[in-house]
Coordinates of C-alpha atoms in Angstrom, one line a residue:
X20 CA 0.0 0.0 0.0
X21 CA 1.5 3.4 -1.0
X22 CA 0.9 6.9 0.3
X23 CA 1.1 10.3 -1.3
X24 CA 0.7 13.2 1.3
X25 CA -2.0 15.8 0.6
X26 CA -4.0 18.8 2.1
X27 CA -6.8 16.4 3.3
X28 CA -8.0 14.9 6.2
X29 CA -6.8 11.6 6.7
X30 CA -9.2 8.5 5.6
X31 CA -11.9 7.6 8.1
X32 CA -12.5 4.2 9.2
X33 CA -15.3 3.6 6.6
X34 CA -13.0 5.0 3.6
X35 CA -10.3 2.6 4.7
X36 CA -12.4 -0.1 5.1
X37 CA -13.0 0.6 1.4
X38 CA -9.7 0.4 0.4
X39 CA -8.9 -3.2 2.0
X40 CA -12.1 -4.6 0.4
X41 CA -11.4 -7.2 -2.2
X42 CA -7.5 -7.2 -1.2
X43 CA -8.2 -11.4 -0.4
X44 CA -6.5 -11.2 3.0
X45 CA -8.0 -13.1 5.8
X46 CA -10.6 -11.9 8.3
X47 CA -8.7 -11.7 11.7
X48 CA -5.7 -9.7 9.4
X49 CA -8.7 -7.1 8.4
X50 CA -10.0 -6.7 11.7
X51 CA -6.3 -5.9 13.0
X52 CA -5.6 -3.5 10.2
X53 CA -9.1 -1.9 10.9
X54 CA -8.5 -1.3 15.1
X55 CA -5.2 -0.2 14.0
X56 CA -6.3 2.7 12.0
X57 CA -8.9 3.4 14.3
X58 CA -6.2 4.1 17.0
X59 CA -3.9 5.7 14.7
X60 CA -6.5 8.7 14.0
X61 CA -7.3 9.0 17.6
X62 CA -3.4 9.2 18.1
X63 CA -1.0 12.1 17.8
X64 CA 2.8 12.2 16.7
X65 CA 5.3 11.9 19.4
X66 CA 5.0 15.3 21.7
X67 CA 8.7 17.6 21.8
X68 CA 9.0 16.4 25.5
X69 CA 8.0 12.6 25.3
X70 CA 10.7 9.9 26.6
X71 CA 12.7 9.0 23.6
X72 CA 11.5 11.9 21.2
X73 CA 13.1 15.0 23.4
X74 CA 16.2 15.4 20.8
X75 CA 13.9 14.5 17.7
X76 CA 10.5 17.0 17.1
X77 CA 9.2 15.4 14.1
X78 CA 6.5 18.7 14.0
X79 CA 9.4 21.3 14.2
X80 CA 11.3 18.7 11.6
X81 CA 8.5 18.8 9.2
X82 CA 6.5 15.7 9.4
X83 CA 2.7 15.6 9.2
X84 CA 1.5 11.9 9.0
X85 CA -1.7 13.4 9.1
X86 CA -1.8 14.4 5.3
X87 CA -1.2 11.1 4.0
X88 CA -4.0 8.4 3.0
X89 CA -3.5 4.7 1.2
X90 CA -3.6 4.7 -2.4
X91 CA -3.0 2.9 -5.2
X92 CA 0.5 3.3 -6.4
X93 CA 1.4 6.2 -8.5
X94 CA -0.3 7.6 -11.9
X95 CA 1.9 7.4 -14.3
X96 CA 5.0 5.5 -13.1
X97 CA 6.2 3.4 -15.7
X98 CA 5.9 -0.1 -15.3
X99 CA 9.7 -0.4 -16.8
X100 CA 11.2 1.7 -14.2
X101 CA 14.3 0.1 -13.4
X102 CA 16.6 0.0 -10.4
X103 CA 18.0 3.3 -8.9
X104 CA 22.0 3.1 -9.8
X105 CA 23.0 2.7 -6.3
X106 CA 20.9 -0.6 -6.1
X107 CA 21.8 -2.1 -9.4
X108 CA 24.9 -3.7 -8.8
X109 CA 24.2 -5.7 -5.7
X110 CA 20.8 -6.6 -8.0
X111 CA 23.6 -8.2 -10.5
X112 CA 25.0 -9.5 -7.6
X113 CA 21.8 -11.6 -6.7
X114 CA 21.1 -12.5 -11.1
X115 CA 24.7 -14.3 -10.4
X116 CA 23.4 -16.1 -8.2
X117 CA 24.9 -14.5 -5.0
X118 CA 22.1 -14.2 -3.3
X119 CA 18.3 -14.4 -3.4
X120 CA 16.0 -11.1 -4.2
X121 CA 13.2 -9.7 -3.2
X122 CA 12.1 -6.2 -5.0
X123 CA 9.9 -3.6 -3.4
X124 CA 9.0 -0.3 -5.0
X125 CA 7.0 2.3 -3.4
X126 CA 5.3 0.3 -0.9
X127 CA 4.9 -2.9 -3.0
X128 CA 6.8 -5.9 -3.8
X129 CA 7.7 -7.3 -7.2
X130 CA 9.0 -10.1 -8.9
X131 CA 13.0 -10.1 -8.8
X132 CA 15.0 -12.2 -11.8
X133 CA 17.4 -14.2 -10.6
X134 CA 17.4 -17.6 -8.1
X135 CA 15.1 -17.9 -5.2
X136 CA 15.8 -18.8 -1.7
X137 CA 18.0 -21.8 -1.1
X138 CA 16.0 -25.3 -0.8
X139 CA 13.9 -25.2 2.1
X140 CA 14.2 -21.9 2.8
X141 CA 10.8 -19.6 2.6
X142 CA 11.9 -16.1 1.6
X143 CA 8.6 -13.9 0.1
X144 CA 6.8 -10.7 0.5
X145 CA 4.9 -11.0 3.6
X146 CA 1.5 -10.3 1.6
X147 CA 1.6 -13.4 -0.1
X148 CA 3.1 -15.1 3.0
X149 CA -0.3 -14.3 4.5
X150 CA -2.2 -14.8 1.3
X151 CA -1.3 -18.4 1.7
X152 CA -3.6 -18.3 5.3
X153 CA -1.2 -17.2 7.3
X154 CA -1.6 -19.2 10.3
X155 CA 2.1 -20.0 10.8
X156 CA 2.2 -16.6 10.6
X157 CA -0.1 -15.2 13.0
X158 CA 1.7 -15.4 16.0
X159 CA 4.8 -13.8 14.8
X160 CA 2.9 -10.9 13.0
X161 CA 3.4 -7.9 15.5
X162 CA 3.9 -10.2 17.8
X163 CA 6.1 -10.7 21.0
X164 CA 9.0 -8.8 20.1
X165 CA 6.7 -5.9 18.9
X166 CA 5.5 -3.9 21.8
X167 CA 5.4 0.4 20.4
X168 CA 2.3 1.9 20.6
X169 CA 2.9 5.1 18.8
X170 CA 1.3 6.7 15.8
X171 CA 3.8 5.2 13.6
X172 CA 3.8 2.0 14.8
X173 CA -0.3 2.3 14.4
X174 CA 0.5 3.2 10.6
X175 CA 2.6 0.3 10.2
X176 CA -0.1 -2.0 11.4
X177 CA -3.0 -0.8 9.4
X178 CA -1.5 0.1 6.1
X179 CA 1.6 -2.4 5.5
X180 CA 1.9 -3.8 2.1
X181 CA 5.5 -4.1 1.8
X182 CA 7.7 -6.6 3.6
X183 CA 8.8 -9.7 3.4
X184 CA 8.6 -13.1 5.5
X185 CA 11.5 -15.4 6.0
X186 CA 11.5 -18.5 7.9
X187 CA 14.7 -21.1 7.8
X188 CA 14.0 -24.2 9.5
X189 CA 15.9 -26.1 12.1
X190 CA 19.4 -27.0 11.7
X191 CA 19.1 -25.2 8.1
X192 CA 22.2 -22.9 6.9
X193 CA 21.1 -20.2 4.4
X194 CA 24.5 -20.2 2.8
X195 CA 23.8 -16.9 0.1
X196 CA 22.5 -13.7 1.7
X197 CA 18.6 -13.1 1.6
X198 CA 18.2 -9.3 -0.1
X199 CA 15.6 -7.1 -0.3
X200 CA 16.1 -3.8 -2.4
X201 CA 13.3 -1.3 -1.2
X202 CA 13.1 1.9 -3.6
X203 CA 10.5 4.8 -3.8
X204 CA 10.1 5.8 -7.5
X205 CA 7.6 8.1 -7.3
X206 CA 8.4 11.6 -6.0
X207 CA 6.0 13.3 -3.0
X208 CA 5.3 8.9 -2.6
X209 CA 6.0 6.6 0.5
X210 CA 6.1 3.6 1.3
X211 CA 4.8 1.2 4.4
X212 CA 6.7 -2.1 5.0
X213 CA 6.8 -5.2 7.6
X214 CA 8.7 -8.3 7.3
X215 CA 9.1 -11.2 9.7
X216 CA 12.1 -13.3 10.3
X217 CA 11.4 -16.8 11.8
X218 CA 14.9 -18.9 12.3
X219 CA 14.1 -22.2 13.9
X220 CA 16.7 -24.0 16.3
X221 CA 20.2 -24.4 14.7
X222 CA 19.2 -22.5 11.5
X223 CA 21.4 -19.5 9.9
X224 CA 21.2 -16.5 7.8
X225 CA 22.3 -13.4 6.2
X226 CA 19.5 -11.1 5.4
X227 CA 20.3 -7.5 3.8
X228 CA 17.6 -4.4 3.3
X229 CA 18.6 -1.6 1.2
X230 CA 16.1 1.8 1.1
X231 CA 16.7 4.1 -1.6
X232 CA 14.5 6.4 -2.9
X233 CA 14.5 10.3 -4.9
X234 CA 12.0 11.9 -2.4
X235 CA 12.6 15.1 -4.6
X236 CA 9.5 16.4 -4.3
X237 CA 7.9 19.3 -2.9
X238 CA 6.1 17.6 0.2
X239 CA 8.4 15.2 1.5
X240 CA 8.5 11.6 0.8
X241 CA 7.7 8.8 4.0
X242 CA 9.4 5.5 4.0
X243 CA 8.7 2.8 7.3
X244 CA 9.8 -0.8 8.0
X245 CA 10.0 -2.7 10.8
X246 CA 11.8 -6.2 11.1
X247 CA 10.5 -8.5 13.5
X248 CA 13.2 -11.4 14.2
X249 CA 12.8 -14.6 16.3
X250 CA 16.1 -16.9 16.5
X251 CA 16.0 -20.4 17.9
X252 CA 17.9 -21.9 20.0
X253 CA 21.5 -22.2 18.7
X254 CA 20.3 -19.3 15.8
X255 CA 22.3 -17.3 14.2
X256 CA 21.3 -14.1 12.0
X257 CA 23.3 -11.5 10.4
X258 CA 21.1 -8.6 9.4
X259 CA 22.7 -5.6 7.3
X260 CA 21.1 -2.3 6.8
X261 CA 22.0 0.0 4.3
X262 CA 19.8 3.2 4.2
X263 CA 20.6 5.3 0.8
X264 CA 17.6 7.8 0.9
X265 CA 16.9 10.6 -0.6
X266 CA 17.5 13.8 1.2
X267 CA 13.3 14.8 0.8
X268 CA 12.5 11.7 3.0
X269 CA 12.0 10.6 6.4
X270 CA 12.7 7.7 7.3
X271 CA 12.0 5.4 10.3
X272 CA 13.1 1.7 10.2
X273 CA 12.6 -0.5 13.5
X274 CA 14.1 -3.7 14.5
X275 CA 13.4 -5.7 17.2
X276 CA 14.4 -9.7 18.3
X277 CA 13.9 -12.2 20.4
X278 CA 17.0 -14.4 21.2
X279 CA 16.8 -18.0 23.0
X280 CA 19.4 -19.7 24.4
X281 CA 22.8 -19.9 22.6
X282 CA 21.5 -17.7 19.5
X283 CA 23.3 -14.6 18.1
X284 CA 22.1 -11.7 16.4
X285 CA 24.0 -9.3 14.9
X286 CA 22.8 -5.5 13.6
X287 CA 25.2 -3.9 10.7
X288 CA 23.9 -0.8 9.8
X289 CA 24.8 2.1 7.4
X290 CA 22.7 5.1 7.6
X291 CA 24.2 7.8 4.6
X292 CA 20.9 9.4 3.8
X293 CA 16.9 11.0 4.3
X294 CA 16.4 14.4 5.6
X295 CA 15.4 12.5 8.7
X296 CA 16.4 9.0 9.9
X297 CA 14.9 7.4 12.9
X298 CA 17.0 4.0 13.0
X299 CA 16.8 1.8 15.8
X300 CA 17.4 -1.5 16.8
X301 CA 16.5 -4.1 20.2
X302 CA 17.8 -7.2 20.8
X303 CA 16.1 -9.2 24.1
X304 CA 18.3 -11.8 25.4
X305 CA 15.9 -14.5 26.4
X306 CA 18.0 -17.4 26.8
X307 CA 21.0 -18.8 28.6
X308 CA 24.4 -17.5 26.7
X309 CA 22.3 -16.0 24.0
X310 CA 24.4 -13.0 22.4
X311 CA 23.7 -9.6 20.4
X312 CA 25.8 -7.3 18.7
X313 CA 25.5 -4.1 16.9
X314 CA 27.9 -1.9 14.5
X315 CA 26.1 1.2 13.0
X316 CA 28.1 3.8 10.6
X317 CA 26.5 6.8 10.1
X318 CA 27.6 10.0 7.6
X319 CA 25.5 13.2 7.5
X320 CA 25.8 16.4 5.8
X321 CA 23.7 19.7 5.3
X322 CA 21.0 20.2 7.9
X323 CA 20.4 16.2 8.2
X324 CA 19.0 15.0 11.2
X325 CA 19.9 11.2 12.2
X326 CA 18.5 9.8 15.3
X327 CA 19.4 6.0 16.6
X328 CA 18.0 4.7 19.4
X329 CA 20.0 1.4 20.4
X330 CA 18.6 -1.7 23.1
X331 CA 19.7 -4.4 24.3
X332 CA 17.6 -6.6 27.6
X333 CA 19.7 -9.0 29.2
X334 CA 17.1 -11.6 30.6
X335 CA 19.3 -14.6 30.2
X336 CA 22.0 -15.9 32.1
X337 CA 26.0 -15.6 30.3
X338 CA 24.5 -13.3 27.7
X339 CA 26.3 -10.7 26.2
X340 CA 26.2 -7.6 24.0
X341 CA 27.9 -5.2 22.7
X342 CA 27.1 -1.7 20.5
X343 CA 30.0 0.0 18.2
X344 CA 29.0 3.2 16.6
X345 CA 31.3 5.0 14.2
X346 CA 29.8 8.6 12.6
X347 CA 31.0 11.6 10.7
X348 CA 29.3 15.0 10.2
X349 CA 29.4 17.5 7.9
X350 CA 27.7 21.1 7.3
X351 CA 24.9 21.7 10.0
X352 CA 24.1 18.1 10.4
X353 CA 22.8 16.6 14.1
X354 CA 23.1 13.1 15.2
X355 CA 21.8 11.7 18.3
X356 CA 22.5 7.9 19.4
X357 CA 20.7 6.5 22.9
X358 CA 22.1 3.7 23.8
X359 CA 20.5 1.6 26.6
X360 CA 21.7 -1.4 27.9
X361 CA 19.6 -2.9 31.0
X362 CA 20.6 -6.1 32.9
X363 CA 17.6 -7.5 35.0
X364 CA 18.0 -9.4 38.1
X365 CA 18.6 -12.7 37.1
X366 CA 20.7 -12.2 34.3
X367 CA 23.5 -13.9 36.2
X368 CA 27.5 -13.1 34.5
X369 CA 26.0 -10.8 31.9
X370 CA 28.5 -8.9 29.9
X371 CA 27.7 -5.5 28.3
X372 CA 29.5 -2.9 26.6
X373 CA 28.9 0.4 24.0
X374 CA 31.2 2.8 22.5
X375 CA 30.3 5.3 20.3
X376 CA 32.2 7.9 18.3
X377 CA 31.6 11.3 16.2
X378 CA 34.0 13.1 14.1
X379 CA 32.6 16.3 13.8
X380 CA 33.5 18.0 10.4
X381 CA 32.0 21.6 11.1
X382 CA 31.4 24.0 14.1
X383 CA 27.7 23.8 13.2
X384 CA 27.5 20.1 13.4
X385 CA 26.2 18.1 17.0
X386 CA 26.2 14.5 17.6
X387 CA 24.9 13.5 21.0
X388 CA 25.6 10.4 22.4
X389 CA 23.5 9.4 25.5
X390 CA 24.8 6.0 26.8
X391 CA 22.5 5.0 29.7
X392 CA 23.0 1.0 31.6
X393 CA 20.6 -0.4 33.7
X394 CA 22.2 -2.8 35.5
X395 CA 19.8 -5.3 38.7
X396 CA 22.0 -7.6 38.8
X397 CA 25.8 -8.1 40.3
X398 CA 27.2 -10.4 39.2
X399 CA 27.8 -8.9 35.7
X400 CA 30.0 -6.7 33.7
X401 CA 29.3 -3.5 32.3
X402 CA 30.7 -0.5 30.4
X403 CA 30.6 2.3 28.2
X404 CA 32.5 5.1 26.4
X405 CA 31.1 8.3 23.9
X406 CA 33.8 10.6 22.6
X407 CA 32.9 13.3 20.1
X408 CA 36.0 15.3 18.5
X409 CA 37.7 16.7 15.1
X410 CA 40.2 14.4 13.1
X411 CA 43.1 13.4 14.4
X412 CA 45.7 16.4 12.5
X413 CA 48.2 14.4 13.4
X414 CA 46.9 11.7 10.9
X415 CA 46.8 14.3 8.7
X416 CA 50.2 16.2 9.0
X417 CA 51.5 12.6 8.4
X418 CA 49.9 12.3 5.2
X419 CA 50.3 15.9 3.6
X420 CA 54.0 15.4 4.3
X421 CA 54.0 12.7 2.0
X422 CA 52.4 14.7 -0.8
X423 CA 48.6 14.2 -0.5
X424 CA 46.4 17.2 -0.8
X425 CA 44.5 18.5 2.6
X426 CA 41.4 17.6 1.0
X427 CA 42.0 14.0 -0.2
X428 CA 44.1 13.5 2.9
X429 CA 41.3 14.2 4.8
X430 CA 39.4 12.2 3.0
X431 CA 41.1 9.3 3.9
X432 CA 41.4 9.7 7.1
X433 CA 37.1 9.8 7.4
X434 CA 37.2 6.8 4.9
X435 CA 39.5 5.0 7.1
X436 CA 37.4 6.1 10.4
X437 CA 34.9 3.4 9.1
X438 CA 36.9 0.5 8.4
X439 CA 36.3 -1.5 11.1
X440 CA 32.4 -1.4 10.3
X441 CA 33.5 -2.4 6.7
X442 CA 35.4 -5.4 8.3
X443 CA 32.5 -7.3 9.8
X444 CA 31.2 -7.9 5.9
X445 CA 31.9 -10.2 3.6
X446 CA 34.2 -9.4 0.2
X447 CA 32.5 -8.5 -2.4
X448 CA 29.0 -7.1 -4.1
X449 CA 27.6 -5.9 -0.7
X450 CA 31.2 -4.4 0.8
X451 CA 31.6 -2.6 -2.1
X452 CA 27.7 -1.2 -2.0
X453 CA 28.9 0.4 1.9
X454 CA 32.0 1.5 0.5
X455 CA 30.6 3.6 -2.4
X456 CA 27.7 5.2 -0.4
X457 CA 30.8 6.0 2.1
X458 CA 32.7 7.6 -0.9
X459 CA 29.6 9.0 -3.1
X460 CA 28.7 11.1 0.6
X461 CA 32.2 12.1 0.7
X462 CA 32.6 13.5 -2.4

């Protein structure tokens, strides 16, 4: 379901109702989608002072969910419309058989060319997931690990379309990366995803989400997905985000999972574009030695305004987690990362730890970092560190004397900043995708 913002009032209940009608999903989904939207109209964006929001005031920034309604897609957008050229080569990438695609463009999902999911494996858009009766997937849809109540969390339930569901069952290794290219088209146009990520006991995967999107427009373009994940026991899941939007959109992605005992997750996340990113992750340690970890790389320039909220729960005994965050601002752009890592009573031997660093380009630019443990438990260890500065000109004296101009010498030294993020991928279509968003930002 795509959305186009316009000087209207937002759909009532009847109107919406209207647009699910002859969309074959099942009854209980239409009920849920119904209540949803309900609530959403009674509901208000997140007030300038409310926990979480105080650094972020998505009024004063612009945003006005309110003018936007579910639609068909576009008038006029060509059928043809190919790939935005920052998505194309990891798209080759998956037509050589390197991984397994899923396409979505503005708010709905097409057919990719190219090899499915590995044998076994169930990797497709979430709509046709529940198309198929969706009782395997009932449980999991904005289920346990989903718990926000806030208007955008209420859009997300009532007016998904996009999304994808992926389930790997037990003792299954997913050995090629699972990708899903997300791109809005259509100027002044958004877009609305969920996807579900199931990984029985044993099982493995790679999944990778790209957003891109023009968002040239003169009313700015929306783009929301959540990712819930549930890992087994013994589970592992790699997840990447890359976010490459356009500098007329907001965007909000939200990822949340539930580990059981002995499973990892890990977050990899690039963040290079949107006039506003909200980009947030939460892992919940369920199980005995179950572990999380999370590397975000962030670049901003102009009056950008990035916003990360990080979280990981330590319920289990001998879990462990960590957060690394690397950024770099430019012009008058503002960062803000919240980290919060909380230990409950029980979460015997527990081992925590975030750092997070800002090079800060400009005078004009701010990046916050607000590192906050919660810790109910002793026997446990726990840290953090946050350092914001200018580059190191002793890194650059060492490289002028050698010849290289301030500017490219500079360069370098901001490229390098992030090459410890760029470590924890693997060689090749999906490195190189990081490293030229890092470069294109650059300049």
């Amino acid at each position: 379901m795509s959305l186009r913002a316009e000087e209207r009032a937002p759909l009532d209940a009847e109107a919406f109702a209207r647009r699910l009608a002859g969309r074959g999903e099942p009854e209980w989904l239409l009920e849920e989608r119904l209540r949803a939207w309900e609530r959403y109209l009674a509901s208000e964006l997140p007030a300038a002072n409310a926990e979480g929001w105080r650094e972020t005031n998505l009024a004063a920034l612009g945003l006005s969910l309110d003018g936007l309604e579910p639609l068909a897609p576009p008038a006029g957008t060509p059928a043809e419309a190919g790939l935005p050229e920052e998505l194309a080569p990891l798209a080759e990438a998956a037509g050589r058989g390197e991984a397994a695609l899923l396409r979505e463009r503005d708010g709905r999902v097409e057919a990719a060319p190219g090899p499915g999911a590995p044998a076994g494996v169930r990797f497709l858009p979430l709509a046709e997931a529940v198309a198929e009766g969706g009782e395997e997937l009932r449980p999991r849809l904005f289920g346990e690990a989903w718990s926000e109540e806030s208007k955008l969390d209420l859009l997300e339930r009532a007016a998904w379309s996009g999304g994808f569901y992926l389930h790997v069952p037990r003792g299954l290794r997913a050995a090629q990366p699972l990708l899903y290219l997300a791109w809005l088209e259509h100027t002044e146009a958004g877009a609305v995803a969920h996807s579900v990520i199931v990984l029985e006991p044993e099982a493995e995967a790679t999944v990778v989400v790209v957003a891109a999107g023009r968002g040239a427009g003169e009313r700015p373009g929306v783009h929301l997905h959540g990712v819930e994940v549930y890992a087994g026991e013994h589970a592992r899941l790699r997840f990447v985000g890359l976010q490459l939007l356009g500098e007329g959109v907001f965007g909000f992605a939200r990822r949340r999972a539930r580990l059981a005992a002995g499973s990892s997750v890990e977050w990899i996340l690039g963040e290079f574009g949107a006039r506003l990113s909200r980009s947030g992750f939460r892992s919940e340690l369920l199980g005995e030695g179950a572990v999380s970890r999370a590397a975000l790389a962030f670049l901003g320039r102009g009056g950008q305004h990035l916003d990360f909220p990080g979280e990981m729960v330590h319920r289990g005994r001998r879990t462990s987690s960590e957060m690394a965050v690397r950024g770099v601002l430019f012009d008058e752009a503002r960062s803000i990362f919240r980290g919060l890592t909380h230990i409950l009573r029980g979460a015997k031997s527990a081992s925590a730890y975030q750092r997070e660093g800002t090079l800060l380009m400009s005078p004009a630019a701010r990046g916050d970092a607000i590192p906050s443990l919660v810790i109910d438990e002793n026997e446990v260890q726990a840290g953090h560190a946050a350092a914001a500065g200018k580059v190191d000109e002793e890194q650059l004296f060492y490289l002028e004397s050698r010849g290289i101009p301030p500017e490219e010498a500079r360069r370098l030294v901001v490229s390098g900043y992030f090459q410890p993020l760029l470590e924890r991928l693997p060689e090749g279509a999906l490195r190189e995708s990081f490293e030229r968003s890092i470069h294109r930002k650059l300049g």
